[in-house]
Tab-separated table of C-alpha atoms in Angstrom:
chain	number	residue	atom	x	y	z
F	3	MET	CA	0.000	0.000	0.000
F	4	LYS	CA	1.295	3.471	-0.903
F	5	THR	CA	1.639	6.072	1.810
F	6	CYS	CA	0.589	9.691	1.404
F	7	LEU	CA	1.759	12.236	3.948
F	8	VAL	CA	-0.714	15.088	4.397
F	9	VAL	CA	1.002	18.266	5.558
F	10	ASP	CA	-1.404	21.008	6.602
F	11	ASP	CA	-1.828	23.092	9.745
F	12	SER	CA	-5.605	22.771	9.506
F	13	ARG	CA	-6.987	19.677	11.198
F	14	VAL	CA	-10.159	19.963	9.141
F	15	ILE	CA	-8.253	19.902	5.833
F	16	ARG	CA	-6.158	16.945	7.019
F	17	LYS	CA	-9.327	15.073	7.894
F	18	VAL	CA	-10.977	15.819	4.526
F	19	ALA	CA	-7.822	14.830	2.632
F	20	ARG	CA	-7.426	11.667	4.701
F	21	ARG	CA	-10.934	10.512	3.894
F	22	ILE	CA	-10.433	11.043	0.142
F	23	LEU	CA	-6.953	9.470	0.099
F	24	GLU	CA	-8.050	6.429	2.070
F	25	GLU	CA	-10.851	5.906	-0.430
F	26	LEU	CA	-8.222	6.022	-3.179
F	27	GLY	CA	-6.338	3.243	-1.398
F	28	PHE	CA	-3.574	5.194	0.342
F	29	GLU	CA	-2.211	4.715	3.798
F	30	VAL	CA	-2.351	8.231	5.285
F	31	ALA	CA	0.055	9.956	7.658
F	32	GLU	CA	-0.356	13.516	8.931
F	33	ALA	CA	1.926	16.397	9.832
F	34	ALA	CA	0.912	19.900	10.973
F	35	ASP	CA	3.909	21.785	9.580
F	36	GLY	CA	7.124	21.402	7.575
F	37	MET	CA	9.258	20.430	10.600
F	38	GLU	CA	6.967	17.590	11.554
F	39	ALA	CA	6.793	16.509	7.924
F	40	MET	CA	10.588	16.475	7.655
F	41	ALA	CA	10.898	14.305	10.765
F	42	TRP	CA	8.391	11.922	9.218
F	43	CYS	CA	10.276	11.780	5.907
F	44	ARG	CA	13.602	11.089	7.619
F	45	THR	CA	12.044	8.079	9.306
F	46	ALA	CA	10.186	6.712	6.300
F	47	MET	CA	9.938	8.373	2.884
F	48	PRO	CA	6.289	8.348	1.732
F	49	GLU	CA	5.324	7.732	-1.917
F	50	ALA	CA	3.298	10.951	-2.067
F	51	ILE	CA	3.045	14.208	-0.143
F	52	LEU	CA	0.075	16.583	-0.171
F	53	LEU	CA	1.579	19.886	0.886
F	54	ASP	CA	0.064	23.126	2.168
F	55	TRP	CA	2.034	26.345	1.610
F	56	ASN	CA	1.439	28.622	4.595
F	57	MET	CA	2.224	26.877	7.875
F	58	PRO	CA	3.970	27.846	11.123
F	59	LEU	CA	7.583	26.784	11.898
F	60	MET	CA	8.441	25.642	8.384
F	61	ASP	CA	6.287	26.485	5.385
F	62	GLY	CA	5.595	24.203	2.438
F	63	LEU	CA	8.102	25.752	0.055
F	64	GLU	CA	10.935	25.628	2.573
F	65	PHE	CA	10.058	22.014	3.381
F	66	LEU	CA	10.018	21.054	-0.302
F	67	ARG	CA	13.417	22.638	-0.984
F	68	GLN	CA	14.963	20.798	1.963
F	69	LEU	CA	13.227	17.554	1.105
F	70	ARG	CA	14.659	17.493	-2.397
F	71	LYS	CA	18.185	17.669	-0.880
F	72	GLU	CA	17.614	14.744	1.499
F	73	PRO	CA	18.775	11.206	0.663
F	74	ASP	CA	15.888	9.700	-1.393
F	75	GLY	CA	14.145	13.069	-1.103
F	76	ASP	CA	13.660	13.074	-4.861
F	77	GLN	CA	11.427	10.003	-4.563
F	78	PRO	CA	8.095	11.289	-3.224
F	79	ILE	CA	5.567	12.801	-5.613
F	80	VAL	CA	4.777	16.206	-4.129
F	81	VAL	CA	1.435	17.869	-4.784
F	82	PHE	CA	0.994	21.373	-3.409
F	83	CYS	CA	-2.469	22.046	-2.043
F	84	THR	CA	-2.901	25.681	-1.097
F	85	VAL	CA	-5.040	28.817	-1.298
F	86	GLU	CA	-2.185	30.522	-3.176
F	87	ASN	CA	-3.602	30.660	-6.685
F	88	ASP	CA	-1.478	32.980	-8.790
F	89	LEU	CA	0.964	31.988	-11.515
F	90	GLU	CA	3.997	33.257	-9.571
F	91	HIS	CA	3.376	30.881	-6.680
F	92	ILE	CA	2.651	27.985	-9.035
F	93	ALA	CA	5.817	28.591	-11.061
F	94	LEU	CA	7.899	28.891	-7.888
F	95	ALA	CA	6.492	25.603	-6.577
F	96	LEU	CA	7.269	23.792	-9.838
F	97	GLU	CA	10.809	25.220	-9.962
F	98	SER	CA	11.343	24.059	-6.406
F	99	GLY	CA	10.464	20.470	-7.240
F	100	ALA	CA	6.684	20.137	-6.943
F	101	ASP	CA	5.062	17.626	-9.315
F	102	GLU	CA	1.518	18.959	-9.278
F	103	TYR	CA	-0.424	21.816	-7.764
F	104	ILE	CA	-3.950	22.106	-6.391
F	105	MET	CA	-5.626	25.424	-5.659
F	106	LYS	CA	-8.005	25.196	-2.715
F	107	PRO	CA	-10.865	24.546	-2.457
F	108	PHE	CA	-10.549	21.042	-3.865
F	109	ASP	CA	-12.660	17.911	-3.996
F	110	GLY	CA	-12.114	14.190	-4.429
F	111	ASP	CA	-12.252	14.428	-8.226
F	112	ILE	CA	-9.574	17.087	-8.427
F	113	LEU	CA	-7.323	15.306	-5.941
F	114	SER	CA	-7.572	11.916	-7.643
F	115	VAL	CA	-6.940	13.305	-11.139
F	116	LYS	CA	-3.991	15.371	-9.891
F	117	LEU	CA	-2.471	12.277	-8.297
F	118	MET	CA	-2.925	10.510	-11.640
F	119	GLU	CA	-1.258	13.407	-13.463
F	120	ALA	CA	1.620	13.189	-11.045
F	121	GLY	CA	1.898	9.467	-11.702
F	122	VAL	CA	1.264	8.149	-8.201
F	123	LEU	CA	-2.174	6.770	-9.001
F	124	ALA	CA	-2.957	4.533	-11.976
C	21	MET	CA	-44.257	19.461	-12.597
C	22	LYS	CA	-47.395	18.235	-14.331
C	23	SER	CA	-46.881	15.153	-16.476
C	24	GLU	CA	-48.292	17.010	-19.469
C	25	ASP	CA	-45.603	19.706	-18.978
C	26	LEU	CA	-42.858	17.093	-18.734
C	27	GLU	CA	-44.087	15.555	-21.971
C	28	THR	CA	-43.999	18.955	-23.710
C	29	VAL	CA	-40.448	19.494	-22.525
C	30	ARG	CA	-39.411	16.030	-23.696
C	31	MET	CA	-40.847	16.651	-27.176
C	32	VAL	CA	-39.323	20.131	-27.512
C	33	VAL	CA	-35.830	18.861	-26.667
C	34	HIS	CA	-36.166	15.741	-28.786
C	35	ALA	CA	-37.297	17.618	-31.884
C	36	ARG	CA	-34.351	20.019	-31.708
C	37	SER	CA	-31.474	17.846	-30.519
C	38	GLY	CA	-32.510	14.203	-30.652
C	39	VAL	CA	-31.605	14.025	-26.985
C	40	ALA	CA	-33.833	11.749	-24.939
C	41	VAL	CA	-34.667	13.621	-21.716
C	42	ASP	CA	-35.398	11.257	-18.842
C	43	ILE	CA	-38.690	12.657	-17.576
C	44	SER	CA	-38.525	10.563	-14.432
C	45	LYS	CA	-35.889	13.062	-13.246
C	46	GLU	CA	-38.484	15.703	-12.634
C	47	TYR	CA	-36.517	17.544	-9.981
C	48	ALA	CA	-33.420	17.891	-12.199
C	49	ILE	CA	-35.522	19.166	-15.102
C	50	GLU	CA	-37.316	21.701	-12.953
C	51	SER	CA	-34.122	23.013	-11.346
C	52	ARG	CA	-32.490	23.493	-14.747
C	53	LEU	CA	-35.493	25.308	-16.171
C	54	ALA	CA	-36.156	27.503	-13.124
C	55	PRO	CA	-33.440	30.078	-13.993
C	56	LEU	CA	-34.874	30.316	-17.502
C	57	ALA	CA	-38.381	30.891	-16.140
C	58	ARG	CA	-37.032	33.633	-13.882
C	59	ARG	CA	-35.060	35.244	-16.725
C	60	ASP	CA	-38.162	35.555	-18.846
C	61	SER	CA	-40.366	36.660	-15.917
C	62	PHE	CA	-42.588	33.603	-15.734
C	63	ALA	CA	-44.091	32.854	-12.313
C	64	ASP	CA	-42.690	29.310	-12.438
C	65	VAL	CA	-41.590	26.522	-14.754
C	66	GLY	CA	-45.227	25.472	-15.289
C	67	GLU	CA	-46.056	28.874	-16.715
C	68	LEU	CA	-42.987	28.759	-18.974
C	69	VAL	CA	-44.065	25.432	-20.450
C	70	GLN	CA	-47.599	26.701	-20.892
C	71	ALA	CA	-46.272	29.665	-22.850
C	72	ILE	CA	-44.344	27.296	-25.103
C	73	ARG	CA	-47.507	25.362	-25.855
C	74	ALA	CA	-49.461	28.549	-26.515
C	75	ARG	CA	-46.887	30.509	-28.544
C	76	ARG	CA	-44.453	27.905	-29.968
C	77	ASP	CA	-41.749	30.573	-29.588
C	78	GLU	CA	-38.699	29.056	-31.313
C	79	GLY	CA	-36.206	31.086	-29.234
C	80	LEU	CA	-37.742	29.914	-25.998
C	81	MET	CA	-37.831	26.302	-27.165
C	82	TRP	CA	-34.116	26.481	-28.000
C	83	SER	CA	-33.389	27.930	-24.572
C	84	VAL	CA	-35.191	24.994	-22.984
C	85	THR	CA	-33.223	22.591	-25.177
C	86	GLU	CA	-29.883	24.173	-24.310
C	87	ALA	CA	-30.720	24.070	-20.622
C	88	LEU	CA	-31.502	20.362	-20.691
C	89	ILE	CA	-28.831	18.837	-22.908
C	90	GLN	CA	-25.791	17.484	-21.125
C	91	GLY	CA	-22.794	19.812	-21.273
C	92	GLU	CA	-20.611	18.031	-18.746
C	93	THR	CA	-16.984	18.118	-19.897
C	94	CYS	CA	-13.440	18.653	-18.677
C	95	PHE	CA	-9.920	18.994	-20.024
C	96	PHE	CA	-8.408	15.714	-21.269
C	97	ARG	CA	-11.541	13.842	-20.237
C	98	ASP	CA	-10.735	10.157	-19.568
C	99	ARG	CA	-7.111	10.824	-20.611
C	100	GLU	CA	-6.603	7.710	-22.818
C	101	PRO	CA	-8.251	9.077	-25.992
C	102	PHE	CA	-5.958	12.084	-25.798
C	103	ALA	CA	-2.892	9.902	-25.308
C	104	LEU	CA	-4.016	7.960	-28.388
C	105	PHE	CA	-4.322	11.211	-30.354
C	106	ARG	CA	-0.875	12.384	-29.270
C	107	ASP	CA	1.111	9.138	-29.407
C	108	ASP	CA	-0.502	7.237	-32.287
C	109	MET	CA	-2.837	9.304	-34.432
C	110	LEU	CA	-0.780	12.455	-34.944
C	111	PRO	CA	2.510	10.629	-35.708
C	112	ALA	CA	0.680	8.427	-38.244
C	113	LEU	CA	-0.988	11.440	-39.816
C	114	ALA	CA	2.268	13.412	-39.885
C	115	ALA	CA	3.829	10.573	-41.872
C	116	ARG	CA	1.116	10.737	-44.524
C	117	ALA	CA	0.695	14.493	-44.499
C	118	ASP	CA	0.648	15.929	-47.959
C	119	ARG	CA	-2.092	18.308	-46.843
C	120	PRO	CA	-3.191	19.807	-43.486
C	121	VAL	CA	-4.609	17.288	-41.033
C	122	ARG	CA	-8.258	18.033	-40.255
C	123	VAL	CA	-9.649	17.361	-36.784
C	124	TRP	CA	-13.229	17.901	-35.623
C	125	SER	CA	-14.421	18.041	-32.035
C	126	ALA	CA	-18.154	17.415	-32.449
C	127	ALA	CA	-20.441	18.531	-29.609
C	128	CYS	CA	-17.556	20.288	-27.877
C	129	SER	CA	-19.703	21.942	-25.203
C	130	THR	CA	-17.666	24.692	-23.493
C	131	GLY	CA	-14.473	23.978	-25.431
C	132	GLN	CA	-12.320	21.898	-23.092
C	133	GLU	CA	-12.055	19.051	-25.618
C	134	PRO	CA	-10.876	21.031	-28.684
C	135	TYR	CA	-8.527	23.088	-26.523
C	136	SER	CA	-7.044	19.887	-25.058
C	137	LEU	CA	-6.429	18.731	-28.632
C	138	ALA	CA	-4.883	22.123	-29.449
C	139	MET	CA	-2.513	21.813	-26.478
C	140	ILE	CA	-1.414	18.412	-27.784
C	141	VAL	CA	-0.822	19.794	-31.277
C	142	ASP	CA	1.236	22.586	-29.703
C	143	GLU	CA	3.201	20.011	-27.685
C	144	VAL	CA	4.081	17.710	-30.586
C	145	ALA	CA	4.665	20.450	-33.180
C	146	PRO	CA	8.469	20.551	-32.682
C	147	ARG	CA	8.663	16.810	-33.410
C	148	PHE	CA	6.808	17.146	-36.723
C	149	PRO	CA	8.024	20.331	-38.403
C	150	GLY	CA	5.913	19.889	-41.544
C	151	LEU	CA	2.699	19.021	-39.692
C	152	LYS	CA	-0.236	21.403	-40.095
C	153	VAL	CA	-3.393	20.686	-38.125
C	154	GLU	CA	-6.733	22.402	-38.635
C	155	LEU	CA	-8.974	22.120	-35.586
C	156	PHE	CA	-12.713	22.525	-35.924
C	157	ALA	CA	-15.163	22.438	-33.036
C	158	SER	CA	-18.926	22.493	-33.002
C	159	ASP	CA	-21.800	22.414	-30.597
C	160	LEU	CA	-25.558	22.713	-30.715
C	161	SER	CA	-25.628	25.359	-28.018
C	162	GLU	CA	-24.850	28.964	-28.936
C	163	ARG	CA	-24.343	29.806	-25.274
C	164	ARG	CA	-21.720	27.088	-24.765
C	165	LEU	CA	-19.938	28.075	-27.969
C	166	GLU	CA	-19.712	31.643	-26.710
C	167	LYS	CA	-18.098	30.461	-23.509
C	168	ALA	CA	-15.763	28.196	-25.472
C	169	GLN	CA	-14.642	31.055	-27.685
C	170	SER	CA	-14.069	33.365	-24.731
C	171	GLY	CA	-11.437	30.902	-23.466
C	172	LEU	CA	-12.371	31.867	-19.890
C	173	TYR	CA	-12.510	29.124	-17.262
C	174	THR	CA	-13.067	29.095	-13.530
C	175	GLN	CA	-10.486	27.844	-11.050
C	176	PHE	CA	-12.614	24.734	-10.621
C	177	GLU	CA	-12.686	24.083	-14.381
C	178	VAL	CA	-8.929	24.481	-14.910
C	179	GLN	CA	-8.313	21.955	-12.152
C	180	ARG	CA	-10.406	19.253	-13.735
C	181	GLY	CA	-8.071	17.252	-15.944
C	182	LEU	CA	-5.572	19.965	-16.831
C	183	PRO	CA	-1.974	19.223	-15.749
C	184	ILE	CA	-0.502	22.163	-13.850
C	185	ARG	CA	2.335	22.632	-16.350
C	186	LEU	CA	-0.187	23.155	-19.132
C	187	LEU	CA	-2.023	25.705	-16.998
C	188	VAL	CA	1.236	27.608	-16.540
C	189	ARG	CA	2.099	27.300	-20.218
C	190	HIS	CA	-1.204	28.303	-21.775
C	191	PHE	CA	-3.236	30.356	-19.316
C	192	GLU	CA	-3.099	33.700	-17.600
C	193	LYS	CA	-5.069	34.705	-14.570
C	194	VAL	CA	-7.531	37.537	-15.035
C	195	GLU	CA	-8.983	38.473	-11.664
C	196	GLU	CA	-10.595	35.261	-10.423
C	197	VAL	CA	-10.776	33.390	-13.742
C	198	TRP	CA	-8.214	31.861	-16.086
C	199	ARG	CA	-7.898	32.860	-19.720
C	200	LEU	CA	-6.466	30.628	-22.403
C	201	SER	CA	-3.769	32.264	-24.517
C	202	GLN	CA	-4.823	33.921	-27.721
C	203	SER	CA	-2.532	31.749	-29.819
C	204	LEU	CA	-4.279	28.602	-28.594
C	205	ARG	CA	-7.744	30.111	-28.963
C	206	GLN	CA	-6.914	30.971	-32.549
C	207	MET	CA	-6.002	27.369	-33.331
C	208	VAL	CA	-9.657	26.286	-33.053
C	209	ARG	CA	-12.478	27.335	-35.375
C	210	PHE	CA	-15.887	27.129	-33.716
C	211	ARG	CA	-19.194	26.732	-35.446
C	212	ARG	CA	-22.750	25.859	-34.458
C	213	ILE	CA	-23.723	22.490	-35.889
C	214	ASN	CA	-26.692	20.263	-35.196
C	215	LEU	CA	-25.577	16.657	-35.617
C	216	LEU	CA	-29.122	15.736	-36.681
C	217	ALA	CA	-28.832	17.954	-39.759
C	218	ASP	CA	-27.385	16.821	-43.078
C	219	LEU	CA	-23.618	16.971	-42.500
C	220	ARG	CA	-22.422	16.168	-46.025
C	221	ALA	CA	-21.417	19.766	-46.733
C	222	LEU	CA	-18.958	19.806	-43.814
C	223	GLY	CA	-16.196	18.024	-45.683
C	224	GLN	CA	-14.020	15.246	-44.357
C	225	TYR	CA	-11.870	14.858	-41.286
C	226	ASP	CA	-8.907	12.674	-40.381
C	227	VAL	CA	-9.958	12.547	-36.741
C	228	ILE	CA	-13.389	13.167	-35.231
C	229	PHE	CA	-13.879	13.311	-31.475
C	230	CYS	CA	-17.567	12.800	-30.725
C	231	ARG	CA	-17.613	11.713	-27.127
C	232	ASN	CA	-20.569	11.130	-24.821
C	233	VAL	CA	-23.051	12.326	-27.408
C	234	ILE	CA	-24.347	9.144	-29.006
C	235	SER	CA	-25.376	7.702	-25.644
C	236	SER	CA	-27.450	10.799	-24.829
C	237	LEU	CA	-29.500	10.476	-28.022
C	238	ASP	CA	-32.774	8.695	-28.591
C	239	PRO	CA	-31.652	5.137	-29.475
C	240	ALA	CA	-33.595	5.336	-32.750
C	241	LEU	CA	-31.346	8.190	-33.941
C	242	ARG	CA	-27.960	6.823	-32.882
C	243	GLY	CA	-27.280	4.740	-35.984
C	244	ARG	CA	-28.053	7.594	-38.340
C	245	VAL	CA	-25.791	10.062	-36.532
C	246	LEU	CA	-22.965	7.497	-36.489
C	247	GLU	CA	-23.384	6.925	-40.227
C	248	GLN	CA	-23.080	10.657	-40.824
C	249	MET	CA	-19.902	10.653	-38.753
C	250	ALA	CA	-18.550	7.729	-40.769
C	251	GLN	CA	-19.258	9.648	-43.977
C	252	ALA	CA	-17.403	12.664	-42.610
C	253	LEU	CA	-14.270	10.577	-42.088
C	254	ALA	CA	-11.504	11.019	-44.621
C	255	PRO	CA	-10.126	7.733	-46.006
C	256	GLY	CA	-8.148	6.151	-43.189
C	257	GLY	CA	-9.673	8.550	-40.632
C	258	TRP	CA	-10.758	7.719	-37.095
C	259	LEU	CA	-13.827	8.446	-35.011
C	260	VAL	CA	-13.282	8.586	-31.257
C	261	LEU	CA	-16.331	7.882	-29.101
C	262	GLY	CA	-16.960	8.133	-25.351
C	263	GLN	CA	-15.725	5.558	-22.888
C	264	ASP	CA	-18.729	3.236	-23.003
C	265	GLU	CA	-19.944	4.051	-26.492
C	266	ARG	CA	-19.753	1.481	-29.301
C	267	PRO	CA	-21.202	1.618	-32.823
C	268	MET	CA	-21.776	-2.131	-32.820
C	269	GLY	CA	-25.467	-2.960	-33.026
C	270	LEU	CA	-26.278	0.594	-34.143
C	271	THR	CA	-24.653	0.672	-37.571
C	272	GLU	CA	-22.374	-1.388	-39.820
C	273	ALA	CA	-20.655	1.760	-41.113
C	274	LEU	CA	-17.860	1.665	-38.540
C	275	GLU	CA	-15.436	-0.970	-37.374
C	276	SER	CA	-13.174	-1.092	-34.347
C	277	ILE	CA	-9.432	-0.672	-34.683
C	278	SER	CA	-7.407	-3.334	-32.985
C	279	GLY	CA	-5.361	-2.036	-30.081
C	280	TRP	CA	-7.047	1.358	-30.157
C	281	ASP	CA	-9.773	1.368	-27.544
C	282	GLY	CA	-12.631	3.766	-28.310
C	283	ALA	CA	-11.485	4.570	-31.867
C	284	PHE	CA	-13.305	3.394	-34.984
C	285	GLY	CA	-12.669	3.509	-38.722
C	286	ARG	CA	-14.940	3.353	-41.738
C	287	ASN	CA	-16.043	-0.108	-42.715
C	288	PRO	CA	-15.081	-0.383	-46.423
C	289	ALA	CA	-17.772	-3.012	-46.982
C	290	PHE	CA	-20.503	-0.597	-45.925
C	291	ARG	CA	-22.181	1.641	-48.464
C	292	ALA	CA	-24.527	4.246	-47.101
C	293	ALA	CA	-27.961	4.434	-48.651
C	294	ALA	CA	-27.947	7.438	-50.956
């Protein structure tokens, strides 16, 4: 079973994402910010990461940049999932190593197709 | 709604589009017609239908038809047909190209399908320097064609099926909506076409996408529309239907293509009745 790490400081969003991802057949892990997510990744690299942008301690972009420098940090498919919805943010995320990008609000359809686009879901 | 009103609605839509409205879905019909009733200052949907019976106003009957025919679509819908177009059809056509390749997106609704095809043509263009592709798109609904031509899509729409890199490449954000680039918009020629009409004057196409249309039609009309599509195929051309749509049992004019799911070619043994 593939693992998806959901990184978001909102418990509600984590819960919504978990429900959708579990329906898609993922094992789900949660982190409330970039620091927690990094600790998780150093223990066990997930196959996919759903990543919020604005979070306390370490934001999504900072986390992504560090992740891509870690051993095996190039492995996870990273899908940003954020309220930031302008081209500058999207371009910056892609340059920094994101595979896909979701602008909130999202639903199960959007999430599943984006995971397909990113190649983590058949 | 009164059953007599539902029957009127069913006949109005059928006569104009061939679409078989399921009148058991009374609530869905009423909620789609309610905005129309309000727009034209009718007290309710019942009064709107009554006016249609009394006046037979063609404009109003078209509005009802447009409101009730399925327009559900998204970018790269179902993905595989578009991969087939990019990886198999276009390379094959580029190899035979002694003239521009002609592609028709029939019943294109709000334009996501022809624009997805345009993005693919843009993507493969560097690999096939001599390849010229003419993209045509048609729909029955004037309103949907207007939206298609505007190239404006909501945040929700650009997230359904469109890879983020293609959003970055082809769209710009204008306030809260996304606008497709002018160069891509100009690749597609839109036109209002009723697939029930005589289509012989439209010429021939190397590829026709006509997805999720046949299954919405009255079963009695499906064979005829498919035969018109077959006639509009250039020699060696392909018709691409929706995921669960098959011509088998409806007409002999088309045959499946081995290895290409959802694509069909003209059956050389079939001769259409003149």
